[in-house]
Amino acid sequence: MPGADRLTTALDRVLELVVVLSDDMSRGLAREGLTTSRATLLWELRRNGPATQRDLADALGVAPRTVTGLVDGLVDTGFVTREPHPTDRRAFLVTFTEHGARTIAAMERDQRGFAELLFGGLPAERLDCFVAGLDDVLGRLREQGLSPEIREEDQ
């Protein structure tokens, strides 16, 4: 096991990185008029395409009523719309509006640019080790029941 100084130094570096990433993300989302939870839902739509609110709740691991609040907010601000489901008259598909599609495309460009800024100069082997280390740490956190979640108050 690494010495205590190495462990706390590693934690200090992670905390410093968290502050930088959090500040950057907060500024970017504020520019777009989004909360973290709403942005998470938009990323899910981008990954998997139009979805029912039930499917979104399952994918995000939250209660359906949480997704209802998020989608209501995103509809009200023009990012998504609810369209009739083509085969289930009781359901609606959450889809991007033109504004929402432009916004998520811009967010993807910003994400790629920031990733290049952070990691572009690292040799592939060091980046692979960094990612593997993060995977290990995140796995340990998940085993302890510590993982990101969408908060209802962030709707």
mmCIF file with all atom_site columns, C-alpha atoms in Angstrom:
data_model
loop_
_atom_site.group_PDB
_atom_site.id
_atom_site.type_symbol
_atom_site.label_atom_id
_atom_site.label_alt_id
_atom_site.label_comp_id
_atom_site.label_asym_id
_atom_site.label_entity_id
_atom_site.label_seq_id
_atom_site.pdbx_PDB_ins_code
_atom_site.Cartn_x
_atom_site.Cartn_y
_atom_site.Cartn_z
_atom_site.occupancy
_atom_site.B_iso_or_equiv
_atom_site.pdbx_formal_charge
_atom_site.auth_seq_id
_atom_site.auth_comp_id
_atom_site.auth_asym_id
_atom_site.auth_atom_id
_atom_site.pdbx_PDB_model_num
ATOM 1   C CA . MET A 1 1   ? 0.000   0.000  0.000   1.00 0.00 ? 1   MET A CA 1
ATOM 2   C CA . PRO A 1 2   ? 1.374   3.428  -0.901  1.00 0.00 ? 2   PRO A CA 1
ATOM 3   C CA . GLY A 1 3   ? 2.488   5.682  1.945   1.00 0.00 ? 3   GLY A CA 1
ATOM 4   C CA . ALA A 1 4   ? 0.014   8.088  3.500   1.00 0.00 ? 4   ALA A CA 1
ATOM 5   C CA . ASP A 1 5   ? 1.801   11.070 1.947   1.00 0.00 ? 5   ASP A CA 1
ATOM 6   C CA . ARG A 1 6   ? 1.416   9.609  -1.538  1.00 0.00 ? 6   ARG A CA 1
ATOM 7   C CA . LEU A 1 7   ? -2.264  8.909  -0.910  1.00 0.00 ? 7   LEU A CA 1
ATOM 8   C CA . THR A 1 8   ? -3.026  12.413 0.318   1.00 0.00 ? 8   THR A CA 1
ATOM 9   C CA . THR A 1 9   ? -0.967  13.935 -2.502  1.00 0.00 ? 9   THR A CA 1
ATOM 10  C CA . ALA A 1 10  ? -3.017  11.917 -4.997  1.00 0.00 ? 10  ALA A CA 1
ATOM 11  C CA . LEU A 1 11  ? -6.243  13.049 -3.340  1.00 0.00 ? 11  LEU A CA 1
ATOM 12  C CA . ASP A 1 12  ? -5.070  16.673 -3.366  1.00 0.00 ? 12  ASP A CA 1
ATOM 13  C CA . ARG A 1 13  ? -4.422  16.434 -7.114  1.00 0.00 ? 13  ARG A CA 1
ATOM 14  C CA . VAL A 1 14  ? -7.831  14.860 -7.732  1.00 0.00 ? 14  VAL A CA 1
ATOM 15  C CA . LEU A 1 15  ? -9.542  17.582 -5.704  1.00 0.00 ? 15  LEU A CA 1
ATOM 16  C CA . GLU A 1 16  ? -7.684  20.279 -7.624  1.00 0.00 ? 16  GLU A CA 1
ATOM 17  C CA . LEU A 1 17  ? -8.779  18.671 -10.898 1.00 0.00 ? 17  LEU A CA 1
ATOM 18  C CA . VAL A 1 18  ? -12.371 18.389 -9.654  1.00 0.00 ? 18  VAL A CA 1
ATOM 19  C CA . VAL A 1 19  ? -12.455 22.120 -8.919  1.00 0.00 ? 19  VAL A CA 1
ATOM 20  C CA . VAL A 1 20  ? -11.121 22.986 -12.383 1.00 0.00 ? 20  VAL A CA 1
ATOM 21  C CA . LEU A 1 21  ? -13.524 20.611 -14.144 1.00 0.00 ? 21  LEU A CA 1
ATOM 22  C CA . SER A 1 22  ? -16.489 21.659 -12.019 1.00 0.00 ? 22  SER A CA 1
ATOM 23  C CA . ASP A 1 23  ? -15.867 25.355 -12.613 1.00 0.00 ? 23  ASP A CA 1
ATOM 24  C CA . ASP A 1 24  ? -15.478 24.817 -16.361 1.00 0.00 ? 24  ASP A CA 1
ATOM 25  C CA . MET A 1 25  ? -18.627 22.695 -16.528 1.00 0.00 ? 25  MET A CA 1
ATOM 26  C CA . SER A 1 26  ? -20.640 25.166 -14.437 1.00 0.00 ? 26  SER A CA 1
ATOM 27  C CA . ARG A 1 27  ? -19.627 28.070 -16.681 1.00 0.00 ? 27  ARG A CA 1
ATOM 28  C CA . GLY A 1 28  ? -20.451 26.124 -19.831 1.00 0.00 ? 28  GLY A CA 1
ATOM 29  C CA . LEU A 1 29  ? -23.824 24.934 -18.584 1.00 0.00 ? 29  LEU A CA 1
ATOM 30  C CA . ALA A 1 30  ? -24.742 28.381 -17.257 1.00 0.00 ? 30  ALA A CA 1
ATOM 31  C CA . ARG A 1 31  ? -23.948 29.829 -20.681 1.00 0.00 ? 31  ARG A CA 1
ATOM 32  C CA . GLU A 1 32  ? -26.484 27.415 -22.162 1.00 0.00 ? 32  GLU A CA 1
ATOM 33  C CA . GLY A 1 33  ? -29.055 27.892 -19.391 1.00 0.00 ? 33  GLY A CA 1
ATOM 34  C CA . LEU A 1 34  ? -28.752 24.283 -18.213 1.00 0.00 ? 34  LEU A CA 1
ATOM 35  C CA . THR A 1 35  ? -28.414 22.509 -14.889 1.00 0.00 ? 35  THR A CA 1
ATOM 36  C CA . THR A 1 36  ? -26.147 19.500 -14.468 1.00 0.00 ? 36  THR A CA 1
ATOM 37  C CA . SER A 1 37  ? -29.125 17.132 -14.322 1.00 0.00 ? 37  SER A CA 1
ATOM 38  C CA . ARG A 1 38  ? -30.743 18.561 -17.435 1.00 0.00 ? 38  ARG A CA 1
ATOM 39  C CA . ALA A 1 39  ? -27.433 18.332 -19.281 1.00 0.00 ? 39  ALA A CA 1
ATOM 40  C CA . THR A 1 40  ? -27.094 14.695 -18.187 1.00 0.00 ? 40  THR A CA 1
ATOM 41  C CA . LEU A 1 41  ? -30.475 13.954 -19.723 1.00 0.00 ? 41  LEU A CA 1
ATOM 42  C CA . LEU A 1 42  ? -29.458 15.708 -22.950 1.00 0.00 ? 42  LEU A CA 1
ATOM 43  C CA . TRP A 1 43  ? -26.261 13.620 -23.114 1.00 0.00 ? 43  TRP A CA 1
ATOM 44  C CA . GLU A 1 44  ? -28.365 10.466 -22.712 1.00 0.00 ? 44  GLU A CA 1
ATOM 45  C CA . LEU A 1 45  ? -30.618 11.555 -25.584 1.00 0.00 ? 45  LEU A CA 1
ATOM 46  C CA . ARG A 1 46  ? -27.543 12.271 -27.695 1.00 0.00 ? 46  ARG A CA 1
ATOM 47  C CA . ARG A 1 47  ? -26.114 8.811  -26.998 1.00 0.00 ? 47  ARG A CA 1
ATOM 48  C CA . ASN A 1 48  ? -29.281 6.802  -27.590 1.00 0.00 ? 48  ASN A CA 1
ATOM 49  C CA . GLY A 1 49  ? -31.658 8.976  -29.585 1.00 0.00 ? 49  GLY A CA 1
ATOM 50  C CA . PRO A 1 50  ? -35.308 9.744  -28.870 1.00 0.00 ? 50  PRO A CA 1
ATOM 51  C CA . ALA A 1 51  ? -36.626 7.880  -25.845 1.00 0.00 ? 51  ALA A CA 1
ATOM 52  C CA . THR A 1 52  ? -39.659 7.598  -23.640 1.00 0.00 ? 52  THR A CA 1
ATOM 53  C CA . GLN A 1 53  ? -39.467 9.181  -20.228 1.00 0.00 ? 53  GLN A CA 1
ATOM 54  C CA . ARG A 1 54  ? -39.580 5.694  -18.696 1.00 0.00 ? 54  ARG A CA 1
ATOM 55  C CA . ASP A 1 55  ? -36.564 4.646  -20.794 1.00 0.00 ? 55  ASP A CA 1
ATOM 56  C CA . LEU A 1 56  ? -34.727 7.811  -19.763 1.00 0.00 ? 56  LEU A CA 1
ATOM 57  C CA . ALA A 1 57  ? -35.494 7.153  -16.091 1.00 0.00 ? 57  ALA A CA 1
ATOM 58  C CA . ASP A 1 58  ? -34.167 3.601  -16.416 1.00 0.00 ? 58  ASP A CA 1
ATOM 59  C CA . ALA A 1 59  ? -31.030 4.731  -18.268 1.00 0.00 ? 59  ALA A CA 1
ATOM 60  C CA . LEU A 1 60  ? -30.303 7.465  -15.728 1.00 0.00 ? 60  LEU A CA 1
ATOM 61  C CA . GLY A 1 61  ? -31.208 5.331  -12.718 1.00 0.00 ? 61  GLY A CA 1
ATOM 62  C CA . VAL A 1 62  ? -33.753 7.784  -11.351 1.00 0.00 ? 62  VAL A CA 1
ATOM 63  C CA . ALA A 1 63  ? -37.464 7.825  -10.591 1.00 0.00 ? 63  ALA A CA 1
ATOM 64  C CA . PRO A 1 64  ? -39.804 8.545  -13.504 1.00 0.00 ? 64  PRO A CA 1
ATOM 65  C CA . ARG A 1 65  ? -41.126 11.643 -11.710 1.00 0.00 ? 65  ARG A CA 1
ATOM 66  C CA . THR A 1 66  ? -37.571 13.032 -11.635 1.00 0.00 ? 66  THR A CA 1
ATOM 67  C CA . VAL A 1 67  ? -37.356 12.666 -15.413 1.00 0.00 ? 67  VAL A CA 1
ATOM 68  C CA . THR A 1 68  ? -40.795 14.263 -15.777 1.00 0.00 ? 68  THR A CA 1
ATOM 69  C CA . GLY A 1 69  ? -39.505 17.365 -13.976 1.00 0.00 ? 69  GLY A CA 1
ATOM 70  C CA . LEU A 1 70  ? -36.317 17.446 -16.032 1.00 0.00 ? 70  LEU A CA 1
ATOM 71  C CA . VAL A 1 71  ? -38.176 17.033 -19.313 1.00 0.00 ? 71  VAL A CA 1
ATOM 72  C CA . ASP A 1 72  ? -40.754 19.671 -18.319 1.00 0.00 ? 72  ASP A CA 1
ATOM 73  C CA . GLY A 1 73  ? -37.908 22.122 -17.727 1.00 0.00 ? 73  GLY A CA 1
ATOM 74  C CA . LEU A 1 74  ? -36.190 21.206 -20.994 1.00 0.00 ? 74  LEU A CA 1
ATOM 75  C CA . VAL A 1 75  ? -39.461 21.575 -22.921 1.00 0.00 ? 75  VAL A CA 1
ATOM 76  C CA . ASP A 1 76  ? -40.116 24.961 -21.291 1.00 0.00 ? 76  ASP A CA 1
ATOM 77  C CA . THR A 1 77  ? -36.644 26.194 -22.252 1.00 0.00 ? 77  THR A CA 1
ATOM 78  C CA . GLY A 1 78  ? -36.833 24.877 -25.818 1.00 0.00 ? 78  GLY A CA 1
ATOM 79  C CA . PHE A 1 79  ? -34.257 22.064 -25.712 1.00 0.00 ? 79  PHE A CA 1
ATOM 80  C CA . VAL A 1 80  ? -36.585 19.088 -26.227 1.00 0.00 ? 80  VAL A CA 1
ATOM 81  C CA . THR A 1 81  ? -40.104 18.277 -27.223 1.00 0.00 ? 81  THR A CA 1
ATOM 82  C CA . ARG A 1 82  ? -42.466 15.405 -26.517 1.00 0.00 ? 82  ARG A CA 1
ATOM 83  C CA . GLU A 1 83  ? -43.622 13.682 -29.693 1.00 0.00 ? 83  GLU A CA 1
ATOM 84  C CA . PRO A 1 84  ? -46.267 10.956 -29.956 1.00 0.00 ? 84  PRO A CA 1
ATOM 85  C CA . HIS A 1 85  ? -44.740 7.473  -29.825 1.00 0.00 ? 85  HIS A CA 1
ATOM 86  C CA . PRO A 1 86  ? -45.157 5.790  -33.226 1.00 0.00 ? 86  PRO A CA 1
ATOM 87  C CA . THR A 1 87  ? -46.427 2.474  -31.797 1.00 0.00 ? 87  THR A CA 1
ATOM 88  C CA . ASP A 1 88  ? -47.621 3.203  -28.247 1.00 0.00 ? 88  ASP A CA 1
ATOM 89  C CA . ARG A 1 89  ? -50.478 5.698  -28.036 1.00 0.00 ? 89  ARG A CA 1
ATOM 90  C CA . ARG A 1 90  ? -49.947 6.073  -24.278 1.00 0.00 ? 90  ARG A CA 1
ATOM 91  C CA . ALA A 1 91  ? -46.302 7.112  -24.567 1.00 0.00 ? 91  ALA A CA 1
ATOM 92  C CA . PHE A 1 92  ? -44.353 10.056 -25.899 1.00 0.00 ? 92  PHE A CA 1
ATOM 93  C CA . LEU A 1 93  ? -40.816 10.227 -27.217 1.00 0.00 ? 93  LEU A CA 1
ATOM 94  C CA . VAL A 1 94  ? -38.528 12.927 -25.896 1.00 0.00 ? 94  VAL A CA 1
ATOM 95  C CA . THR A 1 95  ? -36.647 14.385 -28.864 1.00 0.00 ? 95  THR A CA 1
ATOM 96  C CA . PHE A 1 96  ? -34.334 17.301 -29.479 1.00 0.00 ? 96  PHE A CA 1
ATOM 97  C CA . THR A 1 97  ? -35.657 20.551 -30.840 1.00 0.00 ? 97  THR A CA 1
ATOM 98  C CA . GLU A 1 98  ? -33.466 22.322 -33.373 1.00 0.00 ? 98  GLU A CA 1
ATOM 99  C CA . HIS A 1 99  ? -32.167 24.500 -30.531 1.00 0.00 ? 99  HIS A CA 1
ATOM 100 C CA . GLY A 1 100 ? -31.460 21.428 -28.389 1.00 0.00 ? 100 GLY A CA 1
ATOM 101 C CA . ALA A 1 101 ? -29.633 19.647 -31.218 1.00 0.00 ? 101 ALA A CA 1
ATOM 102 C CA . ARG A 1 102 ? -27.462 22.715 -31.849 1.00 0.00 ? 102 ARG A CA 1
ATOM 103 C CA . THR A 1 103 ? -26.750 23.050 -28.143 1.00 0.00 ? 103 THR A CA 1
ATOM 104 C CA . ILE A 1 104 ? -25.683 19.429 -27.626 1.00 0.00 ? 104 ILE A CA 1
ATOM 105 C CA . ALA A 1 105 ? -23.528 19.588 -30.775 1.00 0.00 ? 105 ALA A CA 1
ATOM 106 C CA . ALA A 1 106 ? -21.801 22.688 -29.376 1.00 0.00 ? 106 ALA A CA 1
ATOM 107 C CA . MET A 1 107 ? -21.358 20.954 -26.022 1.00 0.00 ? 107 MET A CA 1
ATOM 108 C CA . GLU A 1 108 ? -19.715 18.007 -27.795 1.00 0.00 ? 108 GLU A CA 1
ATOM 109 C CA . ARG A 1 109 ? -17.323 20.347 -29.610 1.00 0.00 ? 109 ARG A CA 1
ATOM 110 C CA . ASP A 1 110 ? -16.486 22.075 -26.334 1.00 0.00 ? 110 ASP A CA 1
ATOM 111 C CA . GLN A 1 111 ? -15.936 18.713 -24.652 1.00 0.00 ? 111 GLN A CA 1
ATOM 112 C CA . ARG A 1 112 ? -13.549 17.551 -27.396 1.00 0.00 ? 112 ARG A CA 1
ATOM 113 C CA . GLY A 1 113 ? -11.665 20.839 -27.231 1.00 0.00 ? 113 GLY A CA 1
ATOM 114 C CA . PHE A 1 114 ? -11.325 20.681 -23.462 1.00 0.00 ? 114 PHE A CA 1
ATOM 115 C CA . ALA A 1 115 ? -10.223 17.033 -23.627 1.00 0.00 ? 115 ALA A CA 1
ATOM 116 C CA . GLU A 1 116 ? -7.558  18.030 -26.142 1.00 0.00 ? 116 GLU A CA 1
ATOM 117 C CA . LEU A 1 117 ? -6.422  20.838 -23.853 1.00 0.00 ? 117 LEU A CA 1
ATOM 118 C CA . LEU A 1 118 ? -6.195  18.482 -20.871 1.00 0.00 ? 118 LEU A CA 1
ATOM 119 C CA . PHE A 1 119 ? -4.800  15.355 -22.478 1.00 0.00 ? 119 PHE A CA 1
ATOM 120 C CA . GLY A 1 120 ? -3.600  16.203 -25.984 1.00 0.00 ? 120 GLY A CA 1
ATOM 121 C CA . GLY A 1 121 ? 0.069   16.422 -25.048 1.00 0.00 ? 121 GLY A CA 1
ATOM 122 C CA . LEU A 1 122 ? 0.199   13.217 -23.005 1.00 0.00 ? 122 LEU A CA 1
ATOM 123 C CA . PRO A 1 123 ? 1.853   10.160 -24.523 1.00 0.00 ? 123 PRO A CA 1
ATOM 124 C CA . ALA A 1 124 ? -0.700  7.406  -25.203 1.00 0.00 ? 124 ALA A CA 1
ATOM 125 C CA . GLU A 1 125 ? 0.777   5.116  -22.541 1.00 0.00 ? 125 GLU A CA 1
ATOM 126 C CA . ARG A 1 126 ? 0.452   7.748  -19.803 1.00 0.00 ? 126 ARG A CA 1
ATOM 127 C CA . LEU A 1 127 ? -3.096  8.573  -20.841 1.00 0.00 ? 127 LEU A CA 1
ATOM 128 C CA . ASP A 1 128 ? -4.002  4.871  -20.821 1.00 0.00 ? 128 ASP A CA 1
ATOM 129 C CA . CYS A 1 129 ? -2.516  4.512  -17.305 1.00 0.00 ? 129 CYS A CA 1
ATOM 130 C CA . PHE A 1 130 ? -4.386  7.613  -16.145 1.00 0.00 ? 130 PHE A CA 1
ATOM 131 C CA . VAL A 1 131 ? -7.707  6.282  -17.468 1.00 0.00 ? 131 VAL A CA 1
ATOM 132 C CA . ALA A 1 132 ? -7.051  2.837  -15.974 1.00 0.00 ? 132 ALA A CA 1
ATOM 133 C CA . GLY A 1 133 ? -6.305  4.424  -12.602 1.00 0.00 ? 133 GLY A CA 1
ATOM 134 C CA . LEU A 1 134 ? -9.492  6.472  -12.740 1.00 0.00 ? 134 LEU A CA 1
ATOM 135 C CA . ASP A 1 135 ? -11.463 3.347  -13.675 1.00 0.00 ? 135 ASP A CA 1
ATOM 136 C CA . ASP A 1 136 ? -10.047 1.574  -10.621 1.00 0.00 ? 136 ASP A CA 1
ATOM 137 C CA . VAL A 1 137 ? -10.901 4.463  -8.298  1.00 0.00 ? 137 VAL A CA 1
ATOM 138 C CA . LEU A 1 138 ? -14.399 4.892  -9.738  1.00 0.00 ? 138 LEU A CA 1
ATOM 139 C CA . GLY A 1 139 ? -15.004 1.152  -9.446  1.00 0.00 ? 139 GLY A CA 1
ATOM 140 C CA . ARG A 1 140 ? -14.037 1.265  -5.772  1.00 0.00 ? 140 ARG A CA 1
ATOM 141 C CA . LEU A 1 141 ? -16.385 4.196  -5.197  1.00 0.00 ? 141 LEU A CA 1
ATOM 142 C CA . ARG A 1 142 ? -19.258 2.396  -6.915  1.00 0.00 ? 142 ARG A CA 1
ATOM 143 C CA . GLU A 1 143 ? -18.621 -0.684 -4.764  1.00 0.00 ? 143 GLU A CA 1
ATOM 144 C CA . GLN A 1 144 ? -19.057 1.584  -1.735  1.00 0.00 ? 144 GLN A CA 1
ATOM 145 C CA . GLY A 1 145 ? -22.316 2.934  -3.139  1.00 0.00 ? 145 GLY A CA 1
ATOM 146 C CA . LEU A 1 146 ? -20.787 6.294  -4.024  1.00 0.00 ? 146 LEU A CA 1
ATOM 147 C CA . SER A 1 147 ? -21.692 7.290  -7.539  1.00 0.00 ? 147 SER A CA 1
ATOM 148 C CA . PRO A 1 148 ? -23.082 10.357 -9.257  1.00 0.00 ? 148 PRO A CA 1
ATOM 149 C CA . GLU A 1 149 ? -26.802 10.783 -9.137  1.00 0.00 ? 149 GLU A CA 1
ATOM 150 C CA . ILE A 1 150 ? -29.333 13.169 -10.523 1.00 0.00 ? 150 ILE A CA 1
ATOM 151 C CA . ARG A 1 151 ? -30.863 15.337 -7.839  1.00 0.00 ? 151 ARG A CA 1
ATOM 152 C CA . GLU A 1 152 ? -34.516 16.305 -7.960  1.00 0.00 ? 152 GLU A CA 1
ATOM 153 C CA . GLU A 1 153 ? -33.725 19.845 -6.802  1.00 0.00 ? 153 GLU A CA 1
ATOM 154 C CA . ASP A 1 154 ? -31.531 20.290 -9.904  1.00 0.00 ? 154 ASP A CA 1
ATOM 155 C CA . GLN A 1 155 ? -34.446 20.032 -12.289 1.00 0.00 ? 155 GLN A CA 1
#
